Tab-separated table of C-alpha atoms in Angstrom:
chain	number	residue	atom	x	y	z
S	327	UNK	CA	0.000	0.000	0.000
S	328	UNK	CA	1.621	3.355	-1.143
S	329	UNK	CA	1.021	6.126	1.228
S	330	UNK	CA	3.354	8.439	-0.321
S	331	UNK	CA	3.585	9.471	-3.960
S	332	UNK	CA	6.492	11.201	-5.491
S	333	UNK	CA	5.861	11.855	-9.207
S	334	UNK	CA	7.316	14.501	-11.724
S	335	UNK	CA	4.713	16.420	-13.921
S	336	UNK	CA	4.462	17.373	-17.399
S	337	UNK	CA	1.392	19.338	-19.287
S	338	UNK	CA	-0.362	16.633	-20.637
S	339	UNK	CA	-3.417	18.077	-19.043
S	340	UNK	CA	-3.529	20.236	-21.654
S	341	UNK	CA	-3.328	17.969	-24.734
S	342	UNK	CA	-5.963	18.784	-27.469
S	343	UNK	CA	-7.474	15.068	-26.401
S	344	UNK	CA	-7.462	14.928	-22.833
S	345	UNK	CA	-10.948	16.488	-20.752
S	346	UNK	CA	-9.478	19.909	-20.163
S	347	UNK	CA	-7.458	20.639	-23.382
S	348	UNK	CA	-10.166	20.400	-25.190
S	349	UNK	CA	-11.311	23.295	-23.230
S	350	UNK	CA	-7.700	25.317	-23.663
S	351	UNK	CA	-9.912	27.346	-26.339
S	352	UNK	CA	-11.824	29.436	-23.655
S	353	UNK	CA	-8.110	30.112	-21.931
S	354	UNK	CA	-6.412	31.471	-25.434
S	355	UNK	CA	-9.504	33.699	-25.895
S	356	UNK	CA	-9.121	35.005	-22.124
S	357	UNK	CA	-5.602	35.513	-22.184
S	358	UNK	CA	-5.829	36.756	-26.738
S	359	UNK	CA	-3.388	35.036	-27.352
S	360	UNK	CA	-2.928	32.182	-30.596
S	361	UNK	CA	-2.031	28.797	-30.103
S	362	UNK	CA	2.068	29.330	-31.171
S	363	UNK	CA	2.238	32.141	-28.597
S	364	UNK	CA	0.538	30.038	-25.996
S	365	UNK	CA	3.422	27.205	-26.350
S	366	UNK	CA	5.892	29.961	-25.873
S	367	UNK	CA	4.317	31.574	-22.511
S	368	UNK	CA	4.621	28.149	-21.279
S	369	UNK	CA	7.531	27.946	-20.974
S	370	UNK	CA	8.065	31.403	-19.548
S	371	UNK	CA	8.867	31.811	-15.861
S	372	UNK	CA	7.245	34.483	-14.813
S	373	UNK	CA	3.713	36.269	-16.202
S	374	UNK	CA	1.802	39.840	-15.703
S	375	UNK	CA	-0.954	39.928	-12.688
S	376	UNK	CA	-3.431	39.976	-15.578
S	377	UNK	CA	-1.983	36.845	-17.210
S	378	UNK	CA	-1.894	35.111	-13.778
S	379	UNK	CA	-5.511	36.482	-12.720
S	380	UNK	CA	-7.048	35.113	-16.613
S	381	UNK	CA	-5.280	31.565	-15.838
S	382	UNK	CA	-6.627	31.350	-12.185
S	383	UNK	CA	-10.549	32.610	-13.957
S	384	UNK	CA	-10.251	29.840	-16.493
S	385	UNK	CA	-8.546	26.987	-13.564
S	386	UNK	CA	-11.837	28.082	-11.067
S	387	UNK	CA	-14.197	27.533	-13.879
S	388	UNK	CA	-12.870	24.326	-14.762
S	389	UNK	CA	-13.652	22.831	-11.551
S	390	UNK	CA	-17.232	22.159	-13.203
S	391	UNK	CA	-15.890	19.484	-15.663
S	392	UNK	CA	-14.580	17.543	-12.182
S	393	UNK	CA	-17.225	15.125	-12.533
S	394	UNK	CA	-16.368	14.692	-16.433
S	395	UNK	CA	-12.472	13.810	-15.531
S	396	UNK	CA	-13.580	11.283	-12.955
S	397	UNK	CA	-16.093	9.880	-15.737
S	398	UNK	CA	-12.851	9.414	-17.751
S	399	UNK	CA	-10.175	8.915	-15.696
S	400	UNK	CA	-7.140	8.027	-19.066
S	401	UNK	CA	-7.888	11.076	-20.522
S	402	UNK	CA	-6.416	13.604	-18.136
S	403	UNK	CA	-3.061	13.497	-17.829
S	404	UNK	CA	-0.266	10.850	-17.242
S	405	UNK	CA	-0.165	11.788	-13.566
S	406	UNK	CA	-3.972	11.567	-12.670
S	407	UNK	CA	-3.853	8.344	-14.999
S	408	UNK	CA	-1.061	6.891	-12.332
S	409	UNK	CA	-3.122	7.845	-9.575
S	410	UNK	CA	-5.960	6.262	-10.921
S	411	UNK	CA	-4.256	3.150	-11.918
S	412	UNK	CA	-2.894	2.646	-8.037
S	413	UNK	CA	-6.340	3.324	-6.655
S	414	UNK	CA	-8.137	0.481	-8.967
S	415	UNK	CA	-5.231	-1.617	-7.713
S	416	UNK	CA	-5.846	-1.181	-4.091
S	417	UNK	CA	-2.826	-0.029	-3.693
S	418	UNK	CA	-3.362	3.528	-3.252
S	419	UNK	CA	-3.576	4.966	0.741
S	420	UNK	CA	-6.621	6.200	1.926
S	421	UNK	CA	-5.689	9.922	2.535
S	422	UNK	CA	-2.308	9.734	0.865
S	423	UNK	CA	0.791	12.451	0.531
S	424	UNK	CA	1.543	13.594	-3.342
S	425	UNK	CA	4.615	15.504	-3.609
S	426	UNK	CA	4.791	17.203	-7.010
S	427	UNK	CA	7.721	18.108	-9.195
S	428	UNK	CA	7.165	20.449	-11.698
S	429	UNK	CA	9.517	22.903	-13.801
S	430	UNK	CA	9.571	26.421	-12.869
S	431	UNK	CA	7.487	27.851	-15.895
S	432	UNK	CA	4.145	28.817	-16.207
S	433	UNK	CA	3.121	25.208	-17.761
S	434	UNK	CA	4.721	23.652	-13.916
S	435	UNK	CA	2.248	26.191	-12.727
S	436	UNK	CA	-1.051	25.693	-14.220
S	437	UNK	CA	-0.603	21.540	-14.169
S	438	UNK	CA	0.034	22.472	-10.205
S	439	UNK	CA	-3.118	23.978	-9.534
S	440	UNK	CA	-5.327	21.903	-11.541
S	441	UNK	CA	-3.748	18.344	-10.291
S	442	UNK	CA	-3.616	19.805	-6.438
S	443	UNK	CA	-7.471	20.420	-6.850
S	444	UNK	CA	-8.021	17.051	-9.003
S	445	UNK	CA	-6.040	14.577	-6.374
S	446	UNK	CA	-7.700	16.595	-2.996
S	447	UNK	CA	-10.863	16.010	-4.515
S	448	UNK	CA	-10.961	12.428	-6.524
S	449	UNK	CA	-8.297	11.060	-4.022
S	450	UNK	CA	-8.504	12.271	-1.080
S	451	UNK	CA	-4.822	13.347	-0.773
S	452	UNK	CA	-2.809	16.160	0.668
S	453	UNK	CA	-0.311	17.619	-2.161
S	454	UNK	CA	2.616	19.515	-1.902
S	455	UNK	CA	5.240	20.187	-4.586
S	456	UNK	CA	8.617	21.849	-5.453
S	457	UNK	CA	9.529	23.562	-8.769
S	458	UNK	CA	12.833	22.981	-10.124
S	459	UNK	CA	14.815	25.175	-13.255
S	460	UNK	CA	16.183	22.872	-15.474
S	461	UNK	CA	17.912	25.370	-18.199
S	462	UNK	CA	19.099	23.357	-21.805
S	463	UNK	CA	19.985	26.207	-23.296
S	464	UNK	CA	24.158	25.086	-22.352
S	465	UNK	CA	25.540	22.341	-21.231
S	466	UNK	CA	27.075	23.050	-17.866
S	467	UNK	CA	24.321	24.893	-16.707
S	468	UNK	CA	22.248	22.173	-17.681
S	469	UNK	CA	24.205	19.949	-15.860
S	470	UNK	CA	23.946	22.211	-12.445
S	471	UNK	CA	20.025	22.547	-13.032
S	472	UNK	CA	19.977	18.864	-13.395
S	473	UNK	CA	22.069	17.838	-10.420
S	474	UNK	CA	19.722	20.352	-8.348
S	475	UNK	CA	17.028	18.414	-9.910
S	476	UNK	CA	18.088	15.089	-8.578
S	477	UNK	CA	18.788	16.346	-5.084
S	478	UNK	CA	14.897	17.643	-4.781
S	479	UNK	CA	13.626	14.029	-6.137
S	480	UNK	CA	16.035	12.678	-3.171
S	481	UNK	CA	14.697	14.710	-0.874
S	482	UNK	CA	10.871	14.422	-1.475
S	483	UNK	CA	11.433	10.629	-1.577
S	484	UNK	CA	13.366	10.629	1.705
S	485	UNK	CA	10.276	11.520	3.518
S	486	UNK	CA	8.891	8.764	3.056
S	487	UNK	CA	9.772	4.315	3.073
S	488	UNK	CA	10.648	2.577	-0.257
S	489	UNK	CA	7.829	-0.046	0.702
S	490	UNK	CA	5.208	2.769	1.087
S	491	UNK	CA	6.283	4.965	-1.715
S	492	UNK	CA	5.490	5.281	-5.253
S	493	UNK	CA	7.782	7.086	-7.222
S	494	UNK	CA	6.812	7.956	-10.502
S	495	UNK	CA	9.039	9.895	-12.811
S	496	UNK	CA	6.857	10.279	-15.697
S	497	UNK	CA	6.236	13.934	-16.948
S	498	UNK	CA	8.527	17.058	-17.499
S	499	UNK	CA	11.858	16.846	-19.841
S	500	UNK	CA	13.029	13.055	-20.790
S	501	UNK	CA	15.954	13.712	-19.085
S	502	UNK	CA	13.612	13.878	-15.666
S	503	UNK	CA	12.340	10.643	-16.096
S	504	UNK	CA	16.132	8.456	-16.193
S	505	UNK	CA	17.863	11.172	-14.002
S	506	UNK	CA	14.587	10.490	-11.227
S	507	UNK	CA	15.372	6.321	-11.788
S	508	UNK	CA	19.154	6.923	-11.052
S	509	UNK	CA	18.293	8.687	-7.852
S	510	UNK	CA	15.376	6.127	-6.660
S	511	UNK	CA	18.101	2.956	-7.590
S	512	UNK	CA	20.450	5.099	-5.403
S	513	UNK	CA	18.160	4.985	-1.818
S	514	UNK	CA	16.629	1.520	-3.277
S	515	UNK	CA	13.192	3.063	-4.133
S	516	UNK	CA	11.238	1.103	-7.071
S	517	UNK	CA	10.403	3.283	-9.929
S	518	UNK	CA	6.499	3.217	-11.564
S	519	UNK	CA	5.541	3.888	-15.023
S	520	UNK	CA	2.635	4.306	-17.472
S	521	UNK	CA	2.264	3.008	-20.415
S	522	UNK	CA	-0.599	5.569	-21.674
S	523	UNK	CA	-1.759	4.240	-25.140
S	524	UNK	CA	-2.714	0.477	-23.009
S	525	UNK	CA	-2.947	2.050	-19.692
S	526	UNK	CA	-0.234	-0.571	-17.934
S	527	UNK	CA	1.299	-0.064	-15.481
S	528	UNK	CA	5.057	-1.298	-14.821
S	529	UNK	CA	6.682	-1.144	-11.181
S	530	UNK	CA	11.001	-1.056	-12.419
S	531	UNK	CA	12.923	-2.161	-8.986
S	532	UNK	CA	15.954	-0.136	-8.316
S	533	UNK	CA	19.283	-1.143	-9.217
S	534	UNK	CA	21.672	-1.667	-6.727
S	535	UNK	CA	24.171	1.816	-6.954
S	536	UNK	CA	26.947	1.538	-4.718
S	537	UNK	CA	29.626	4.266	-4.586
S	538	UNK	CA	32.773	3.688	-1.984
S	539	UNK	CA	32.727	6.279	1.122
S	540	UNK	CA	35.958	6.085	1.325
S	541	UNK	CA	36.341	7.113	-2.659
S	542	UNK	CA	34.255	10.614	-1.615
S	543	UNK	CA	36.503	11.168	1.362
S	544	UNK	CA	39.341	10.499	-0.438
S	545	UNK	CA	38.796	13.343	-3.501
S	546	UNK	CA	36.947	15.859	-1.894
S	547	UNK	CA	39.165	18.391	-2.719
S	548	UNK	CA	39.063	17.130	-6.692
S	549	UNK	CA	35.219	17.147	-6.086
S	550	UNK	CA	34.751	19.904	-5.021
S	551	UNK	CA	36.904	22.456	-7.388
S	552	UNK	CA	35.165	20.521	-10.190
S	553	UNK	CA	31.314	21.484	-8.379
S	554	UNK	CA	32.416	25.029	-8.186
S	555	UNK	CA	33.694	25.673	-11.899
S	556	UNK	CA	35.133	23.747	-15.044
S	557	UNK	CA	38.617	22.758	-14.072
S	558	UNK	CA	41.757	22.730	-16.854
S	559	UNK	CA	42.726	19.360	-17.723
S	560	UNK	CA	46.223	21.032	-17.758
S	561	UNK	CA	46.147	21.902	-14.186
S	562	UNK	CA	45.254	18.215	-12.654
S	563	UNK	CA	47.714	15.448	-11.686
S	564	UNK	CA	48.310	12.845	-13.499
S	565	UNK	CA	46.327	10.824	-10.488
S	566	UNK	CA	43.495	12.845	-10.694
S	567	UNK	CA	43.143	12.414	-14.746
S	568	UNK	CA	42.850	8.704	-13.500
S	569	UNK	CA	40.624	9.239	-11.358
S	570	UNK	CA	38.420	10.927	-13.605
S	571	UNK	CA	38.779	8.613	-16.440
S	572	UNK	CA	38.000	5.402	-14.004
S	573	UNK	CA	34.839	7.714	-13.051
S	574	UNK	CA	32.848	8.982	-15.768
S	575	UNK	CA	29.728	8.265	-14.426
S	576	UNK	CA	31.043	11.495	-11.971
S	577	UNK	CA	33.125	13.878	-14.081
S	578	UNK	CA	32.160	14.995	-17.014
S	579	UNK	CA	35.197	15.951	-20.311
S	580	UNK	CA	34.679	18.698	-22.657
S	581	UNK	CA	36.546	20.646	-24.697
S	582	UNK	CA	40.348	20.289	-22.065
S	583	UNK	CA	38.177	20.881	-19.163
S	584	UNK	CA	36.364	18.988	-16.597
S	585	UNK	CA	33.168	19.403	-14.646
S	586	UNK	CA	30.937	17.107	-12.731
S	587	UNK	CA	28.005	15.594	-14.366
S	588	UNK	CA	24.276	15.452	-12.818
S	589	UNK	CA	25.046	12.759	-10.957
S	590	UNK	CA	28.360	14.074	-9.161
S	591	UNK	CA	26.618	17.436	-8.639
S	592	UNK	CA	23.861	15.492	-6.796
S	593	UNK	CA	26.543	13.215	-5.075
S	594	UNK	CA	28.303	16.506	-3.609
S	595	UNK	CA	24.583	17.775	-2.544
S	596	UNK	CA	23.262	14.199	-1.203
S	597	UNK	CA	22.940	14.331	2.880
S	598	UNK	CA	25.140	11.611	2.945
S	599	UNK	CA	28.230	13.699	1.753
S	600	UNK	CA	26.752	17.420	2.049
S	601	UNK	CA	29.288	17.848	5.515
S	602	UNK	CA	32.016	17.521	3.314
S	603	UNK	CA	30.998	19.764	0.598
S	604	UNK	CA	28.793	22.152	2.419
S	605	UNK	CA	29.387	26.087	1.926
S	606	UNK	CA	30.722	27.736	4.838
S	607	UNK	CA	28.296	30.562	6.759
S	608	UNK	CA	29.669	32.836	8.935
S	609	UNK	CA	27.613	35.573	10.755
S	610	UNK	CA	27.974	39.013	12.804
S	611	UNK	CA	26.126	38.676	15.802
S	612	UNK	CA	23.700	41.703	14.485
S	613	UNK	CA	22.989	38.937	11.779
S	614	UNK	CA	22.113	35.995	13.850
S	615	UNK	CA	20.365	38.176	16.164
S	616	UNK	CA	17.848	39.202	13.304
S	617	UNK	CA	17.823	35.591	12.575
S	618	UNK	CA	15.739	34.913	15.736
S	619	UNK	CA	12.675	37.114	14.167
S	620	UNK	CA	12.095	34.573	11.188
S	621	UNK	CA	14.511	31.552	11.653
S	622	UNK	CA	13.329	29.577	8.609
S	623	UNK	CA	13.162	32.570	5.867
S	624	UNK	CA	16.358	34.237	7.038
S	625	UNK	CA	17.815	30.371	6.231
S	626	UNK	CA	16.211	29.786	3.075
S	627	UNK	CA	17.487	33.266	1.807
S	628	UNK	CA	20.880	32.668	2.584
S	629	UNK	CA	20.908	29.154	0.954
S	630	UNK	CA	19.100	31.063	-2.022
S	631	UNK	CA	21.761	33.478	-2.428
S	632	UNK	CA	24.607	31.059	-2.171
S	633	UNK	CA	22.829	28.669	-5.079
S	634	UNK	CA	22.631	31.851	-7.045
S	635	UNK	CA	26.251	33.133	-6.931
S	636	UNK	CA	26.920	29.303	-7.459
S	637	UNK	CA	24.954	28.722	-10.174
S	638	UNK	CA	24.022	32.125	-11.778
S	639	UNK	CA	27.624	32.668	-12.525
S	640	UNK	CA	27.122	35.639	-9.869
S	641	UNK	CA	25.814	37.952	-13.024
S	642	UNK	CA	22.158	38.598	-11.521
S	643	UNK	CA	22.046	42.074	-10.862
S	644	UNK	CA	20.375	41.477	-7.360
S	645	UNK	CA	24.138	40.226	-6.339
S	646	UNK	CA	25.445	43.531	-6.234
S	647	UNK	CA	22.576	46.062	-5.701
S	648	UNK	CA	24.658	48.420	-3.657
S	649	UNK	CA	25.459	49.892	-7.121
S	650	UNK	CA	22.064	51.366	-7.634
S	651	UNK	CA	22.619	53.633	-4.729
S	652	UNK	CA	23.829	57.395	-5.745
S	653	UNK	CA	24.808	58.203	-2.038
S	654	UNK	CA	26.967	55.779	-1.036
S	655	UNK	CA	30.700	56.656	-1.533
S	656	UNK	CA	31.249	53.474	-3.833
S	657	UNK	CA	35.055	53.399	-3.286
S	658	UNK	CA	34.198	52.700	0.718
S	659	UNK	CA	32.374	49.708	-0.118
S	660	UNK	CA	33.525	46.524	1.049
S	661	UNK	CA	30.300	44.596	1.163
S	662	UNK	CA	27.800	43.934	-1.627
S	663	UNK	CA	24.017	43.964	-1.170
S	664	UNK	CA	21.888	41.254	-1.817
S	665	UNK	CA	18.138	42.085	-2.833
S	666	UNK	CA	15.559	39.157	-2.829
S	667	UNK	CA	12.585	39.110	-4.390
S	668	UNK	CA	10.374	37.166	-2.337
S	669	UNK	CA	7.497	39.770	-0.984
S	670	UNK	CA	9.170	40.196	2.386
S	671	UNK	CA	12.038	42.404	2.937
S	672	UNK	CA	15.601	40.493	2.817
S	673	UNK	CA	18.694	42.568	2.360
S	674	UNK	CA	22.027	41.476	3.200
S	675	UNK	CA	25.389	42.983	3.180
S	676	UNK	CA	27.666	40.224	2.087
S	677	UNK	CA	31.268	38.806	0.938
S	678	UNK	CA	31.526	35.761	-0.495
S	679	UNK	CA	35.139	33.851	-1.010
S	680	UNK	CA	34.650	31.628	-4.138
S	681	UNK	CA	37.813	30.041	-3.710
S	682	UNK	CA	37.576	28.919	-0.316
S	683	UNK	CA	33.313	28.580	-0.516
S	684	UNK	CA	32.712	30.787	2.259
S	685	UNK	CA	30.018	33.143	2.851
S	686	UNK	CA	30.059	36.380	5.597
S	687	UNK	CA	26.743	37.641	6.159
S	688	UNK	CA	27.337	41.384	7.445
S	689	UNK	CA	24.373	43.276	8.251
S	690	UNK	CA	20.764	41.729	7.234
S	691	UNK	CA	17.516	43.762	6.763
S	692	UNK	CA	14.313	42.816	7.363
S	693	UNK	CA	12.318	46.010	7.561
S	694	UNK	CA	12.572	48.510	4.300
S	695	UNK	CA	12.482	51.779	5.967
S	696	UNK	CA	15.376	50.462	8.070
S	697	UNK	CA	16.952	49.102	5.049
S	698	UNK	CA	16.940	52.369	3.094
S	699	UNK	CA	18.063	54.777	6.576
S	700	UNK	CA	20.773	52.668	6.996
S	701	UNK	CA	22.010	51.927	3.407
S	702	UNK	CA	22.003	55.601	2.819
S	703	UNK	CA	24.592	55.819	5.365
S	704	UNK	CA	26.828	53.204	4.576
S	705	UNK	CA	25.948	51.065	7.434
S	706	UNK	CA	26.646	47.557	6.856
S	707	UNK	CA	28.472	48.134	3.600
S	708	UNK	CA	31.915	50.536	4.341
S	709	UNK	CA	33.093	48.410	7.394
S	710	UNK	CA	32.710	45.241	9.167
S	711	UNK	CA	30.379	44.935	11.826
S	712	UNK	CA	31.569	42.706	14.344
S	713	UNK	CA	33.357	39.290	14.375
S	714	UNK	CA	32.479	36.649	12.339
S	715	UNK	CA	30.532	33.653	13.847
S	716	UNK	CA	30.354	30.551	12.164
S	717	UNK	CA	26.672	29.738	11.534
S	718	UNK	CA	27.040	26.408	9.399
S	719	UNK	CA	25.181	23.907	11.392
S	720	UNK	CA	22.507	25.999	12.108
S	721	UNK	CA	21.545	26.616	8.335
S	722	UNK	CA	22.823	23.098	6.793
S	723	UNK	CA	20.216	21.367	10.025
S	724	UNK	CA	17.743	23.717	9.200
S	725	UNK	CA	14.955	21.651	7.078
């Protein structure tokens, strides 16, 4: 009996055949928009408040063709199809957990709404999800997005027990679907798939995927240069060109350089390893202090800003947002400001060492009057304030 269910989404829903694609008409007349330009916006990650509000007026009024989807439960989508399949199986839970993983676009979006209302409502189950950015447009970067793909799919399956979980890679890119099987092999969780044109369904156990501790422990410091940047073959040992030779499964040639594949990027990232590979936080005291007033989002910021001047390259323009300030005396500043976008106020004076992985959170914001009084002045940004604290375990423990 699954109790859990851990499955990756496409936008099948809104195939010209399936119950609410063939509705899709009454959302391209609300939003004016032709079919071609539709395809485009979804794969767009962000939308207008007019585009979001016609989507959410054409989601609300779908709710009446409920009835219709249950009527004709294979011509949905491949996810409801799984769920459906499970339940006429008996082996669905009673009030089970569906964890979602959709891309970051407006097409993740819409399939999330529509398949959180469909599953409360036909199945009785409690859905969460997490959006990942998987970027194809180059092949390092897809590589990052991808190993930041397989570390979510480890950690949504984690909650749960491979006998009580169903893990069903099945929408989204391909690439999702054998990525999400090398990750379920790796904590010995079976892997389900659909086959939609007969409706069968096929339960793939996991392949044993054993990787020596001692090989991690060993070549962290290899590891770990090659998760921060592409590394000259010219620089490395003649050992270490071994080493990645005997492991190509882990590092990844191109071009007289070397970088880690999916895999290795979700190897450095895995709980398992993360101690030895974790970015380094330290804190002023004013920081930690102004921790206390929202523990979890002060934590998820700072994670979000290291993944950012990680994998962003450290181009976004949010990185260094002390430059859009005519008052400060710009040859004082030692600190850069970080500007989230989030709805809540989260500024934060900053260093970060790239070479040695280490962040120094200087002086944090969480009120915008505050923010701007101070900022004016230089406070935070000209000098250090305080001694550093290291903060690691307190944001690497934080869930």
């Amino acid at each position: 009996m699954y109790h859990t269910v851990v499955m990756t989404c496409g936008v099948s829903l809104l195939q010209k055949t399936n119950v609410f694609g063939k509705r899709k008409e009454d959302l391209l007349h609300k939003l004016r928009i032709s079919e071609g330009d539709f395809h485009q916006l979804l794969n767009k990650h962000a939308v207008s408040q007019e585009v979001d509000k016609a989507i959410s007026k054409w989601i609300e009024e779908l709710s009446l063709h409920f009835k219709e989807a249950k009527a004709n439960p294979n011509d949905v989508s491949a996810e409801y199809s799984m769920m459906y399949e499970l339940q006429k199986r008996g082996k669905l839970g009673k009030h089970p957990r569906v964890e979602l993983i959709l891309t970051n676009t407006v097409g993740g979006k819409i399939t999330e709404r529509l398949l959180s209302c469909l599953f409360a409502e036909h199945f009785g189950a409690t859905v969460g999800c997490a959006y990942v950015s998987i970027d194809v447009t180059e092949t390092k970067r897809m590589t990052r997005t991808l190993g930041e793909y397989m570390q979510t799919v480890a950690e949504k399956l984690s909650q749960g027990e491979p006998s009580s979980t169903c893990f069903a890679p099945i929408g989204g890119y391909k690439v999702m679907t054998s990525l999400g099987y090398i990750v379920g092999s790796f904590l010995g969780y079976p892997t389900a798939y659909l086959h939609e044109n007969s409706q069968v369904m096929h339960e793939i156990p996991p392949v044993p995927i054993h990787l020596d501790d001692r090989f991690v422990q060993q070549h962290t410091d290899l590891l770990r240069r090659c998760q921060r940047d592409a590394v000259s073959l010219d620089e490395l040992s003649y050992e270490e060109k071994q080493i990645i030779s005997a492991y190509s499964s882990i590092f990844q040639q191109e071009e007289g350089y070397v970088y880690l594949t999916a895999f290795g990027q979700f190897l450095c990232e895995h709980e398992k390893y993360k101690h030895l590979f974790e970015t380094k936080y330290l804190a002023t005291k004013q920081v930690i202090k102004m921790m206390e007033q929202d523990r979890k989002f002060v934590v998820d910021q700072l994670k979000e800003l290291v993944r950012k001047l990680k994998h962003d390259g450290g181009i976004i323009f949010d990185l260094q947002h002390e430059k859009e300030y005519g008052k400060l005396d710009q040859r004082k500043v030692k600190f850069q400001l970080y500007k989230s976008h989030t709805g809540k106020v989260f500024r934060l004076a900053y260093q970060y060492d790239e070479k040695e992985d280490v962040l120094f959170a200087n002086y944090l914001w969480l009120k915008h009057d505050e923010y701007e009084r101070d900022t004016n002045a230089g406070i935070g940004l000209y000098e250090q304030y305080g001694e550093f604290e290291d903060i690691t375990n307190v944001i690497v423990e934080k869930k």
